[in-house]
Short mmCIF file of C-alpha atoms in Angstrom, two decimals:
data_model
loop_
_atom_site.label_atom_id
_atom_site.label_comp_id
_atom_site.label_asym_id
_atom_site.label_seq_id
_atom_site.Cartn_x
_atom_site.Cartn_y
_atom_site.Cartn_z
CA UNK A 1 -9.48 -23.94 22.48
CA UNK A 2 -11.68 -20.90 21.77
CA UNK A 3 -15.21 -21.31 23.00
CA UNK A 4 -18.07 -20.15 21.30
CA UNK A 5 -20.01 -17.18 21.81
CA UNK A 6 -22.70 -19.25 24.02
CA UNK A 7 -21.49 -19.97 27.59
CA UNK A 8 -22.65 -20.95 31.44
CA UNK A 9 -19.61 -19.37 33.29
CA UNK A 10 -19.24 -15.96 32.21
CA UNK A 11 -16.34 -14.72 34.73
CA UNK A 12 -13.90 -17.37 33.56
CA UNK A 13 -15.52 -18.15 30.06
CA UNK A 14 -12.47 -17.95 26.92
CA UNK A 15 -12.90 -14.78 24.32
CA UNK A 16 -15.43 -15.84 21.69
CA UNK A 17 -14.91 -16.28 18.38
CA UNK A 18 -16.60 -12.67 17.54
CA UNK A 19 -13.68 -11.21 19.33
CA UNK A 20 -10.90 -12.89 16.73
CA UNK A 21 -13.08 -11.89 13.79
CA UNK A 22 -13.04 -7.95 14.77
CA UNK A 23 -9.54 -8.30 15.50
CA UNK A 24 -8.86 -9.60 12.01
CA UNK A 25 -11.27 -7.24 10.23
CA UNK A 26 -9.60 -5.49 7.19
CA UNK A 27 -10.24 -3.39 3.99
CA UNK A 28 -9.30 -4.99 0.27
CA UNK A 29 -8.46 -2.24 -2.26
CA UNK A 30 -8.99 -2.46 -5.88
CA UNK A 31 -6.21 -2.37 -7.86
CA UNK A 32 -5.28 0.05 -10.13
CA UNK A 33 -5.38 -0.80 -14.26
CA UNK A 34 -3.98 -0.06 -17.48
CA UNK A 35 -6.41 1.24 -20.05
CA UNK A 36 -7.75 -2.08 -22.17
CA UNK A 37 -6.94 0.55 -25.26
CA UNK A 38 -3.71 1.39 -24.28
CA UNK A 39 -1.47 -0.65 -26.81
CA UNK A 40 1.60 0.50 -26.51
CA UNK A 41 4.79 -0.93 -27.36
CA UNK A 42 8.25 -0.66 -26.00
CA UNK A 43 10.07 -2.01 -28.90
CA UNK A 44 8.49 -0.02 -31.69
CA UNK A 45 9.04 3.31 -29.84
CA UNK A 46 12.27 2.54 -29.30
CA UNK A 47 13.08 1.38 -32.09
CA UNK A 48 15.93 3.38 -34.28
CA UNK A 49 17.89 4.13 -31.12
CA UNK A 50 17.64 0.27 -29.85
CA UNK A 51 18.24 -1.45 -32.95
CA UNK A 52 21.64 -1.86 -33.36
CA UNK A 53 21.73 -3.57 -29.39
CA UNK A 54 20.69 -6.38 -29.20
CA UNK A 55 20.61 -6.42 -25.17
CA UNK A 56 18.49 -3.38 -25.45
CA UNK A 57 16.00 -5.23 -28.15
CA UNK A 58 15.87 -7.89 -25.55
CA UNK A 59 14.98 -5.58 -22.70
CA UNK A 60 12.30 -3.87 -24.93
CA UNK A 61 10.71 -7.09 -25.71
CA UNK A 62 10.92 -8.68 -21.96
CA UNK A 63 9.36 -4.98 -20.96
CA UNK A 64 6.11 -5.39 -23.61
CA UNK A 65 5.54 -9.19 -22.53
CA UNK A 66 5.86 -8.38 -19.26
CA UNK A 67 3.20 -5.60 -19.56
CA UNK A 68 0.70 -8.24 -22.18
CA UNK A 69 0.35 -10.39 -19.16
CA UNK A 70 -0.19 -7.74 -16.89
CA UNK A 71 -2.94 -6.16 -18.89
CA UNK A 72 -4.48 -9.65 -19.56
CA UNK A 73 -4.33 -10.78 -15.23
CA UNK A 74 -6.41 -7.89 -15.05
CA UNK A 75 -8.88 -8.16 -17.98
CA UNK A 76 -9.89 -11.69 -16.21
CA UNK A 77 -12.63 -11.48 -14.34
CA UNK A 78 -11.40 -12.55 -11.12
CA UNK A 79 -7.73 -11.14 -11.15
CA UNK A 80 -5.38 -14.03 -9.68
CA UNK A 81 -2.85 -11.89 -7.29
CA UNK A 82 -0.17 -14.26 -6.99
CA UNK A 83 0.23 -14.06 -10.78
CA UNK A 84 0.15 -10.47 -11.37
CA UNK A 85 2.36 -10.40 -8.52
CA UNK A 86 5.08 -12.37 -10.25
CA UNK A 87 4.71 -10.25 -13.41
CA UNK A 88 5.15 -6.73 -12.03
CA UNK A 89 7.76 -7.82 -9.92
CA UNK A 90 9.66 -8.78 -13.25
CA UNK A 91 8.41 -5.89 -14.93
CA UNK A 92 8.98 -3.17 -12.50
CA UNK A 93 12.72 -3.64 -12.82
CA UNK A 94 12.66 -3.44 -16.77
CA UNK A 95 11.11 -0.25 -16.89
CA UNK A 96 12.90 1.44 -14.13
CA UNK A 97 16.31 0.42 -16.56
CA UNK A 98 14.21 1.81 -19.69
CA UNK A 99 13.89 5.05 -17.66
CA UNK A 100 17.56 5.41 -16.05
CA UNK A 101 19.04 4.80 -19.98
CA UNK A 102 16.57 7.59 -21.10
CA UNK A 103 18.22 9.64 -18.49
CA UNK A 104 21.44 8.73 -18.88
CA UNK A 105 21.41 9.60 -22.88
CA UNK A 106 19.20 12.38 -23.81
CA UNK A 107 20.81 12.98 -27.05
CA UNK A 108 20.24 9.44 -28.21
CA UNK A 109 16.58 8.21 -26.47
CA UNK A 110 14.64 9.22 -29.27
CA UNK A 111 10.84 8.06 -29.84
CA UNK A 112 9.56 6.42 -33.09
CA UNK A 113 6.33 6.47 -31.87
CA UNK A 114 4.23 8.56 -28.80
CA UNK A 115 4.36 6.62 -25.46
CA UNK A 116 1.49 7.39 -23.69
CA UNK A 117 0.31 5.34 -20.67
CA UNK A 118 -2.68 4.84 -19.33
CA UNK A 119 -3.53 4.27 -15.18
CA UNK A 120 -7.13 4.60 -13.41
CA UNK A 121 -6.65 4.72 -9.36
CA UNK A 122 -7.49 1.40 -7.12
CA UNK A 123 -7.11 3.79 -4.35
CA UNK A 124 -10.19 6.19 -5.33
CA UNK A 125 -12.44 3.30 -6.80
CA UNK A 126 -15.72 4.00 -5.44
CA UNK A 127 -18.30 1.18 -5.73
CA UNK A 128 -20.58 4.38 -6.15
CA UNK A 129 -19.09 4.98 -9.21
CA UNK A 130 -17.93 2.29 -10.87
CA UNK A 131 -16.85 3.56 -14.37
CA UNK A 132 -13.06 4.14 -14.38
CA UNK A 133 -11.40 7.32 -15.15
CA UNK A 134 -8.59 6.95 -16.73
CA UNK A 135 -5.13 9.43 -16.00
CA UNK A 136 -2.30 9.15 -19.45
CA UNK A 137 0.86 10.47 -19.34
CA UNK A 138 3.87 10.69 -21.52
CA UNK A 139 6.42 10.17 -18.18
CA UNK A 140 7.73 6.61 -17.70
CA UNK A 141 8.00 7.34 -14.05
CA UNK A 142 4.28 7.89 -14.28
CA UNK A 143 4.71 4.24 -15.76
CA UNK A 144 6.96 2.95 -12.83
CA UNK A 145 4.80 4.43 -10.04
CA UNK A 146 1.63 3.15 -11.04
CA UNK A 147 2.99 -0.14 -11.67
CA UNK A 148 5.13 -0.21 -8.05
CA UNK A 149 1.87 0.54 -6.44
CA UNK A 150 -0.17 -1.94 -8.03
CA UNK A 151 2.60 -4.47 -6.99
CA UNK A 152 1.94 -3.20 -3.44
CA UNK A 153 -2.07 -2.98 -3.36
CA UNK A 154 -1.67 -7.06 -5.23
CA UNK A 155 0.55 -7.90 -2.51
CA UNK A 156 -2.25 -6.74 -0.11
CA UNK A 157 -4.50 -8.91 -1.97
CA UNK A 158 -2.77 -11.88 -1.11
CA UNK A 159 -2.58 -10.85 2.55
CA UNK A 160 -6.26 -10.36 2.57
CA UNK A 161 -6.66 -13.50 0.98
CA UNK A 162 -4.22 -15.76 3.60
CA UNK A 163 -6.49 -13.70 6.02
CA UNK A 164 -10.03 -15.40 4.53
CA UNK A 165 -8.18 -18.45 4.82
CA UNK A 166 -6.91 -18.42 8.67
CA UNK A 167 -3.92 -17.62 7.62
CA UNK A 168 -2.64 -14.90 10.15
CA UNK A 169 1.14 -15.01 9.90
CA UNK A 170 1.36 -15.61 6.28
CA UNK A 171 -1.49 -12.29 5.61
CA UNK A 172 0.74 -10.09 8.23
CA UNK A 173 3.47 -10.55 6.09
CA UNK A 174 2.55 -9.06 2.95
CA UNK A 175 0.47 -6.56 4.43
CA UNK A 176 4.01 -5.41 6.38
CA UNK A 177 5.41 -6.20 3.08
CA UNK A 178 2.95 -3.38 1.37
CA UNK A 179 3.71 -1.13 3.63
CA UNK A 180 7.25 -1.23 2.59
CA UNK A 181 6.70 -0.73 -0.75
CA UNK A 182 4.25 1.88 -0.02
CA UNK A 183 7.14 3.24 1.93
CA UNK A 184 9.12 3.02 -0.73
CA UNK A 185 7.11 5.22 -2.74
CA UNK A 186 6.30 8.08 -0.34
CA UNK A 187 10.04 8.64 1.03
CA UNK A 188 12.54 7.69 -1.89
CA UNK A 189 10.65 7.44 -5.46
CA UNK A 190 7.89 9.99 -5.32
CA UNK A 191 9.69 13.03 -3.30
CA UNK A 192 12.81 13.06 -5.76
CA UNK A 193 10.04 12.92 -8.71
CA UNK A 194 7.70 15.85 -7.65
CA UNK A 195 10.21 18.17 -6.16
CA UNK A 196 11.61 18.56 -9.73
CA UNK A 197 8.21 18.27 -11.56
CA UNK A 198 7.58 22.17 -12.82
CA UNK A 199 3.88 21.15 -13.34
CA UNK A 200 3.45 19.71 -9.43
CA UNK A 201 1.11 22.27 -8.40
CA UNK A 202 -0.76 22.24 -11.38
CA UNK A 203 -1.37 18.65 -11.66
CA UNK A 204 -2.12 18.58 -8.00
CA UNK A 205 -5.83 18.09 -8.41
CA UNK A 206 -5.42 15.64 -11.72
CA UNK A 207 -2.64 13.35 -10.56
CA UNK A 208 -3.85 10.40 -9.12
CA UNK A 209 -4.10 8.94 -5.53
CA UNK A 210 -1.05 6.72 -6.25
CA UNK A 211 1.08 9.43 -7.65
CA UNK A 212 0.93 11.18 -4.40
CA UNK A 213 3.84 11.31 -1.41
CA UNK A 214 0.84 11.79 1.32
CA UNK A 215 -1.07 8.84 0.10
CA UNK A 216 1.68 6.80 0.27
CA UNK A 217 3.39 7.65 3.52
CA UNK A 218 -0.83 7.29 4.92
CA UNK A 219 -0.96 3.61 2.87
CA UNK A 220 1.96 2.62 4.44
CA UNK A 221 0.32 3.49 8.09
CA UNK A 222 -2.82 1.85 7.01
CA UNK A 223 -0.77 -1.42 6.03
CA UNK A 224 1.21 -1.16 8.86
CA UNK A 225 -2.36 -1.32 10.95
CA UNK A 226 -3.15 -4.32 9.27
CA UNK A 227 0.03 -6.16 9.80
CA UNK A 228 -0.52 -5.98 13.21
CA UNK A 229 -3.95 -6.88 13.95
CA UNK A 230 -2.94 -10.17 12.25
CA UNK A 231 -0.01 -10.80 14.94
CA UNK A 232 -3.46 -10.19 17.23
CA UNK A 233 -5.46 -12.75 15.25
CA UNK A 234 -2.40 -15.20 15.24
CA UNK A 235 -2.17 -15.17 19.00
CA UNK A 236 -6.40 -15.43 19.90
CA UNK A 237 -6.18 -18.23 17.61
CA UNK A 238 -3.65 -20.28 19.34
CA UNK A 239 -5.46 -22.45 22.31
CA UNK A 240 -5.15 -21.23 25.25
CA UNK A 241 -4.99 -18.23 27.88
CA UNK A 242 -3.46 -15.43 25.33
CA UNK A 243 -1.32 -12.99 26.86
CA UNK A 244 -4.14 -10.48 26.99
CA UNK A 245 -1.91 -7.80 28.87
CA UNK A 246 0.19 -8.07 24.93
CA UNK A 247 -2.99 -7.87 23.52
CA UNK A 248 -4.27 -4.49 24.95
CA UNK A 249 -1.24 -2.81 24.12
CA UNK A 250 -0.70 -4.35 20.45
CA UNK A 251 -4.83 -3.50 19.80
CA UNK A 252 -4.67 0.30 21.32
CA UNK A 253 -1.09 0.58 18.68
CA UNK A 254 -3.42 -0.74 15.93
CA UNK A 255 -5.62 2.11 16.92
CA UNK A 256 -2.96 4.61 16.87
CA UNK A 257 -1.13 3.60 13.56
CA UNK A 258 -5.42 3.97 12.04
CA UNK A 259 -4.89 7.19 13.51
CA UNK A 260 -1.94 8.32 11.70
CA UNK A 261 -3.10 7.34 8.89
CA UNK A 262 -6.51 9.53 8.54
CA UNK A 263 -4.73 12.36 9.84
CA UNK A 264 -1.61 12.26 7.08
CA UNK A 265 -4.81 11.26 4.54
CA UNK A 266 -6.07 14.09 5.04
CA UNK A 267 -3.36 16.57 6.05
CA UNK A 268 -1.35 15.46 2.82
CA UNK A 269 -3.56 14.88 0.28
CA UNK A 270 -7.11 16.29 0.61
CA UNK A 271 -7.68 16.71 -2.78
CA UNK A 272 -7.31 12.45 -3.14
CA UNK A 273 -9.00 11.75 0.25
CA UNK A 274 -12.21 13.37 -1.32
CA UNK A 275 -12.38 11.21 -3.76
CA UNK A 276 -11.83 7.64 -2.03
CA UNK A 277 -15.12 5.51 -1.45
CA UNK A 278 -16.94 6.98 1.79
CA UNK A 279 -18.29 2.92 3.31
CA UNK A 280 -14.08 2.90 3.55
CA UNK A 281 -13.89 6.03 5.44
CA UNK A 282 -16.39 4.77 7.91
CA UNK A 283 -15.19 1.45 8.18
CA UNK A 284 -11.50 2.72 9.32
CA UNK A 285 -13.74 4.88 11.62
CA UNK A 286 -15.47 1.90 12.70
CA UNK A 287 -12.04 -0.19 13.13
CA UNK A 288 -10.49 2.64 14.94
CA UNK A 289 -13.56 2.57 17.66
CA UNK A 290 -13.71 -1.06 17.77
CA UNK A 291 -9.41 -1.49 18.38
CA UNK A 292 -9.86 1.21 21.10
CA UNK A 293 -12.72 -1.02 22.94
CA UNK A 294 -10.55 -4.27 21.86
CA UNK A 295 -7.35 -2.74 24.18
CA UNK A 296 -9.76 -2.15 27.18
CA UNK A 297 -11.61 -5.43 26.66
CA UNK A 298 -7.83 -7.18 26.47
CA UNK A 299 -6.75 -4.91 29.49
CA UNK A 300 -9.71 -5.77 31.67
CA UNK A 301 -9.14 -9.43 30.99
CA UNK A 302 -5.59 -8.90 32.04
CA UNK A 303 -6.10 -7.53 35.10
CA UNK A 304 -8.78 -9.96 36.20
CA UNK A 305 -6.08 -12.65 35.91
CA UNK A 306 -4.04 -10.18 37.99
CA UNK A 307 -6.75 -10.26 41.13
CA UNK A 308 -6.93 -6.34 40.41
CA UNK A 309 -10.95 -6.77 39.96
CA UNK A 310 -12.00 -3.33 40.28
CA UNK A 311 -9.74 -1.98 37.99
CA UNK A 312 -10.96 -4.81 35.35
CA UNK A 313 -14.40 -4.24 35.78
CA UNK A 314 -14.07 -0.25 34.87
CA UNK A 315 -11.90 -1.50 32.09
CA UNK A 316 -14.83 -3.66 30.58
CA UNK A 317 -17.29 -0.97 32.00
CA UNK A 318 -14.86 1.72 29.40
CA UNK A 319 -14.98 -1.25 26.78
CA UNK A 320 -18.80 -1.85 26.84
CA UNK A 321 -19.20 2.19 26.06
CA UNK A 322 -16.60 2.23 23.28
CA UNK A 323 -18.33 -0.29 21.33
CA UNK A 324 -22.10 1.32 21.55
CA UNK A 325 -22.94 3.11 18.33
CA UNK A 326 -22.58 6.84 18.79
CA UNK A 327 -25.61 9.32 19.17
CA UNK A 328 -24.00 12.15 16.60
CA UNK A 329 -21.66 12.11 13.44
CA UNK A 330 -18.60 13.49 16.04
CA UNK A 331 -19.51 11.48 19.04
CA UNK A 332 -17.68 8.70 20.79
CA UNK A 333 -18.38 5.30 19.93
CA UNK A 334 -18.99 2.95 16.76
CA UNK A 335 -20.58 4.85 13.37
CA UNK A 336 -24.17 3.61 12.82
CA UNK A 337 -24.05 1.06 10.32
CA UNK A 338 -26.75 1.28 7.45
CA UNK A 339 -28.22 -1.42 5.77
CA UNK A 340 -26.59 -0.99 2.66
CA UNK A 341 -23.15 -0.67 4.42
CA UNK A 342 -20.27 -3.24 3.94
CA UNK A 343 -19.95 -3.42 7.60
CA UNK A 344 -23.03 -5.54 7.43
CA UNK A 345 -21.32 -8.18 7.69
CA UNK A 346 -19.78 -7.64 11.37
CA UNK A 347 -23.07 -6.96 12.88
CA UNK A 348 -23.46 -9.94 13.78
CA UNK A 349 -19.43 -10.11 15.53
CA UNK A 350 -20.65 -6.74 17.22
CA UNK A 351 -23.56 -8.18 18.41
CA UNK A 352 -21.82 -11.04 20.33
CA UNK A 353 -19.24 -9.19 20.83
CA UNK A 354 -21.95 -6.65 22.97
CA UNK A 355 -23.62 -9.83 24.74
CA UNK A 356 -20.29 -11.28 25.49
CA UNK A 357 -18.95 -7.84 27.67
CA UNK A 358 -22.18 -7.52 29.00
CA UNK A 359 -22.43 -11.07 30.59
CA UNK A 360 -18.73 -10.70 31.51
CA UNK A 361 -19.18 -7.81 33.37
CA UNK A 362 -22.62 -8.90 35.42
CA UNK A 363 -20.40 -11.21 36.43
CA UNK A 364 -17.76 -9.91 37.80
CA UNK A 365 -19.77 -7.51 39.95
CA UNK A 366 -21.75 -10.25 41.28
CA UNK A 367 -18.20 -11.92 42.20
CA UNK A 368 -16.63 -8.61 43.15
CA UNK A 369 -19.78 -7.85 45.28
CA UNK A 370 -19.59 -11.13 47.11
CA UNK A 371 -16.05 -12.30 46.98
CA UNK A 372 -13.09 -9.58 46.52
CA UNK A 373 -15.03 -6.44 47.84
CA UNK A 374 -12.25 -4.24 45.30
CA UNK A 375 -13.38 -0.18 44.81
CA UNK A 376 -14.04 0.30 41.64
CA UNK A 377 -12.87 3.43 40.38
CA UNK A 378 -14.87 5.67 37.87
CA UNK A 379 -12.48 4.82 34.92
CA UNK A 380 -9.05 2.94 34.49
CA UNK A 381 -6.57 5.08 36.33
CA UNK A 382 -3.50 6.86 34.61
CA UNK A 383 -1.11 4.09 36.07
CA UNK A 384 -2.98 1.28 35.04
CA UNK A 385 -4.00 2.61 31.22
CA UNK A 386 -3.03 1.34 28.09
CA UNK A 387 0.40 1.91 26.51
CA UNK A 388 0.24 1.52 22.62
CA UNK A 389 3.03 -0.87 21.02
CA UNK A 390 4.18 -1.60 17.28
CA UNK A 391 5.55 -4.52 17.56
CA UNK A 392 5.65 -5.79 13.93
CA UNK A 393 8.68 -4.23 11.64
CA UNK A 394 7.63 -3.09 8.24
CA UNK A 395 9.21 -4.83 5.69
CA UNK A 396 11.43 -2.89 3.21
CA UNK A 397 11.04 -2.60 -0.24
CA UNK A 398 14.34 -2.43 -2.49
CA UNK A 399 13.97 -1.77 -6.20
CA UNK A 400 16.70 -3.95 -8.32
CA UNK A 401 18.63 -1.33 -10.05
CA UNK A 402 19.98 -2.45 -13.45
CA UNK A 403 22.32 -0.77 -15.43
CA UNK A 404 21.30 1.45 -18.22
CA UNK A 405 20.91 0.13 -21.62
CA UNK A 406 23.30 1.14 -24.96
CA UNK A 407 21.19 3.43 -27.34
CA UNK A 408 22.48 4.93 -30.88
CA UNK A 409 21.30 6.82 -33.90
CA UNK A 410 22.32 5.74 -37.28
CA UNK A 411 22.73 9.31 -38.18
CA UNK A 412 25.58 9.25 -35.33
CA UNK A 413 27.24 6.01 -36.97
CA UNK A 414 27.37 7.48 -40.05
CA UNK A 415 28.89 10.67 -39.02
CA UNK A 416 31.73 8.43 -37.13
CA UNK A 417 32.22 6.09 -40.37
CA UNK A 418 31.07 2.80 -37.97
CA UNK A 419 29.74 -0.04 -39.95
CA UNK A 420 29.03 -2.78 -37.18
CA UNK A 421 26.72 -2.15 -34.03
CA UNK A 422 29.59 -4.29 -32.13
CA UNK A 423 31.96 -0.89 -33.45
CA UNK A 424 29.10 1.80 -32.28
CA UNK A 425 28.90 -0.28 -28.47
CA UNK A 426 32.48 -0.25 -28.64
CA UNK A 427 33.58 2.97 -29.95
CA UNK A 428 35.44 4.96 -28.29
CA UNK A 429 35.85 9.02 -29.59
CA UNK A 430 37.60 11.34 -29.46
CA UNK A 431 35.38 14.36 -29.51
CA UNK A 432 33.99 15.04 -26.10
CA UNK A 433 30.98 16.48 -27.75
CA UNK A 434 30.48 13.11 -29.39
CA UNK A 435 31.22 10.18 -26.64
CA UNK A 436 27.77 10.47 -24.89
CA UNK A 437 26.37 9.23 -28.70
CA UNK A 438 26.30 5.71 -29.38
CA UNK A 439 28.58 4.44 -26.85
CA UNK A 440 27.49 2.41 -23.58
CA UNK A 441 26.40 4.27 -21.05
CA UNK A 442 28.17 4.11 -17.82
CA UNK A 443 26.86 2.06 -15.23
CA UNK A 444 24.05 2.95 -12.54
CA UNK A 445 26.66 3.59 -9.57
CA UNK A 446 28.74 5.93 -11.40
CA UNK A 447 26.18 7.53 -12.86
CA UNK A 448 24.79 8.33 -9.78
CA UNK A 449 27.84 9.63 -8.13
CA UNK A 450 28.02 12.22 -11.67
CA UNK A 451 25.76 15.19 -10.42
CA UNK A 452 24.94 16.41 -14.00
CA UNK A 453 22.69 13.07 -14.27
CA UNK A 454 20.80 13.48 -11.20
CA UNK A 455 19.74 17.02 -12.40
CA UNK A 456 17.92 15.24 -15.20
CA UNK A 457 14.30 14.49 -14.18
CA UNK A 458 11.80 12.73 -15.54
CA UNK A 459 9.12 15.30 -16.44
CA UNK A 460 12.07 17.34 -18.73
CA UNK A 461 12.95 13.78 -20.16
CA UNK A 462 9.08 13.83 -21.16
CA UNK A 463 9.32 16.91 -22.60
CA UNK A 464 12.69 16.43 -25.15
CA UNK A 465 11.62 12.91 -26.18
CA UNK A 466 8.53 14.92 -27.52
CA UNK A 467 10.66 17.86 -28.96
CA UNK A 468 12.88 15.12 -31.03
CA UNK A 469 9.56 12.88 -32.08
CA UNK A 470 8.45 16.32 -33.61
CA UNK A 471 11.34 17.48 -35.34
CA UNK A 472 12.27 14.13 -37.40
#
């Protein structure tokens, strides 16, 4: 049973409950959201070249309900993130087959009307500027990426939520579940999209955060992070002597993965990392500081049970100076916390958290003093330091690939004398020039293994859907 943060015997007294709580500490993002005045409609864009399908009318329709009810989950004030979960995981799939028939039929994926979508970041939200700015573009995988990253910042939500409620195991599942998706992004979706993009470089300082492999590959770090400090919180909540040795190592990995994700932040995508809310910059600061004191507070603990006193008490001695707030903006320790700051709330946790190592260690070198008579050395020797471990496995993320969709163009019927829109799915002709109009596409596999498709990008798919809406 963990004790509370008030005890008589300080050298064999449990970890206190301010310990589990800066273990568990983690950062909710915002969301990203569709623009309330976006009203655009799958179906009536689509229109003329879907008509005549009635699998591809279907489609259309599922893809515009689909987006209704994730515009109106996030017009509610408090946005429920098990239900927009549910719809963007059936939506996701819709649009990704919308985009791979555009692909897959250039000469027939013809607009009725402009399809312009509209994204602000969650990512960048800064409570310092609350009015959202709001990216459009004409690209559905502008559309797809957006909406995959939404899926994985919701899925965080519900992490952070299980996390509120005690839930450790549950919470470091999605958040290794976001990380997937997140991973997702930044090495399959996102690379093949921007390495064909002619305007990457141009858009680099208008795109936003979500849009961006760096970001991404960072997120899924930061998730990662996250994950694991909840296998932490799942084992200090069990009753008990935790393995701290475990512990250490899992809290100085936390540390490292925080790590890795500032420095791809900001090696990747400096333009974005400018623009994200500062109170989050200092809080992974301030979880970075407090993990690294967490790993020596775990380790001395470890090797007190061990009967290696000396080395624990200049592991606790190391601990106690990791967690003091830090004298200069580059200095070692804990960022001051303001009194406006978020991280408000922990200063209490860091205060007991202080008292606690500070009682702890009086302790032991009264006992050491009296009892063991151990050398302690200046600092934990090389031998005896902490070796970071990522123990939990990120989840992957898998996108279900549909085949494309049948488009046709009544001009096209006409031309081959085809009354029925059974005939145009069915038709076979005889013109090479003509087979590619108004027949069924072929399916995603063998597309894919036909090289002449995978040269077709998104951005140039933008570009002669907007050509062929201006010359009708």
């Amino acid at each position: 049973m963990i004790m509370s943060d008030n005890f008589i015997d300080a050298s064999s007294a449990s970890h206190p409950d301010s310990v589990l709580r800066l273990s568990s500490a983690v950062h909710r993002f915002a969301i990203p959201f569709i623009n309330p005045k976006d009203q655009i409609s799958f179906e009536t864009s689509f229109n003329t070249c879907s008509k005549s399908h009635s699998n591809t009318i279907a489609a259309m329709q599922q893809a515009d309900n689909r987006r209704r009810e994730i515009k109106a989950a996030m017009a509610s004030g408090k946005v429920i993130h098990t239900s927009l979960s549910t719809s963007l995981k059936e939506y996701i799939p819709v649009v990704n087959q919308i985009l791979l028939s555009c692909k897959f039929q250039p000469e027939v994926a013809r607009l009725d009307k402009h399809l312009v979508f509209s994204w602000s970041s969650g990512i960048e939200y800064n409570k310092y500027n609350k009015s959202k700015e709001f990216s459009d573009s004409e690209a559905l995988m502008f559309e797809l990426v957006l909406s995959i990253a939404t899926y994985a910042l919701s899925e965080s939500n519900i992490g952070c939520d299980s996390c509120v409620d005690g839930d450790f195991p549950k919470a470091s599942r999605q958040f290794a579940k976001a990380a997937g998706i997140f991973q997702y992004l930044g090495e399959d979706v996102l690379p093949n999209w921007m390495a064909n993009s002619a305007q990457h470089a141009e858009l680099e300082n208008e795109t936003l955060a979500e849009t961006r492999v760096g970001v991404c590959l960072a997120m899924q770090h930061l998730y990662m992070a996250m994950a694991q400090q909840m296998a932490v919180a799942t084992v200090l909540a069990k009753p008990g002597t935790p393995n701290y040795a475990l512990l250490g190592k899992l809290s100085s990995g936390i540390a490292a993965e925080l790590e890795t994700f500032v420095t791809t932040f900001r090696s990747r995508s400096p333009v974005q990392m400018s623009r994200i809310d500062p109170s989050f910059l200092t809080l992974i600061t301030f979880l970075i500081n407090i993990q690294h004191s967490l790993g020596l507070y775990f380790l001395g603990r470890s090797l007190w049970l061990s009967c290696e006193y000396g080395v624990a008490i200049a592991a606790i001695s190391e601990a106690t100076v990791a967690a003091r707030t830090r004298t200069t903006p580059t200095g070692r320790g804990l960022p001051e916390i303001e009194s406006t700051s978020p991280l408000q709330s922990l200063s209490p946790e860091l205060s007991n958290y202080r008292k606690h190592m500070v009682s702890l260690l009086q302790s032991w070198e009264k006992d050491n003093m009296l009892v063991y008579f151990n050398k302690v050395p200046p600092s934990v020797p090389a031998d005896k330091a902490l070796k970071p471990i990522r123990m939990k496995k990120i989840e992957e993320y898998c996108l279900d690939i549909k085949d494309p969709l049948p488009f046709s163009l009544p001009g096209v019927c006409d031309e081959q004398e085809v009354s029925s829109p059974t005939k145009v799915e069915s038709k076979t002709s005889e013109s090479t020039d003509e087979s590619s109009k108004g027949t069924n596409p072929p399916s995603y596999d063998d597309a894919m293994n036909n090289s002449s498709f995978q040269q077709q990008v998104d951005c140039d798919l933008a570009r002669e859907l907007q050509d062929k809406l201006n010359s009708e």
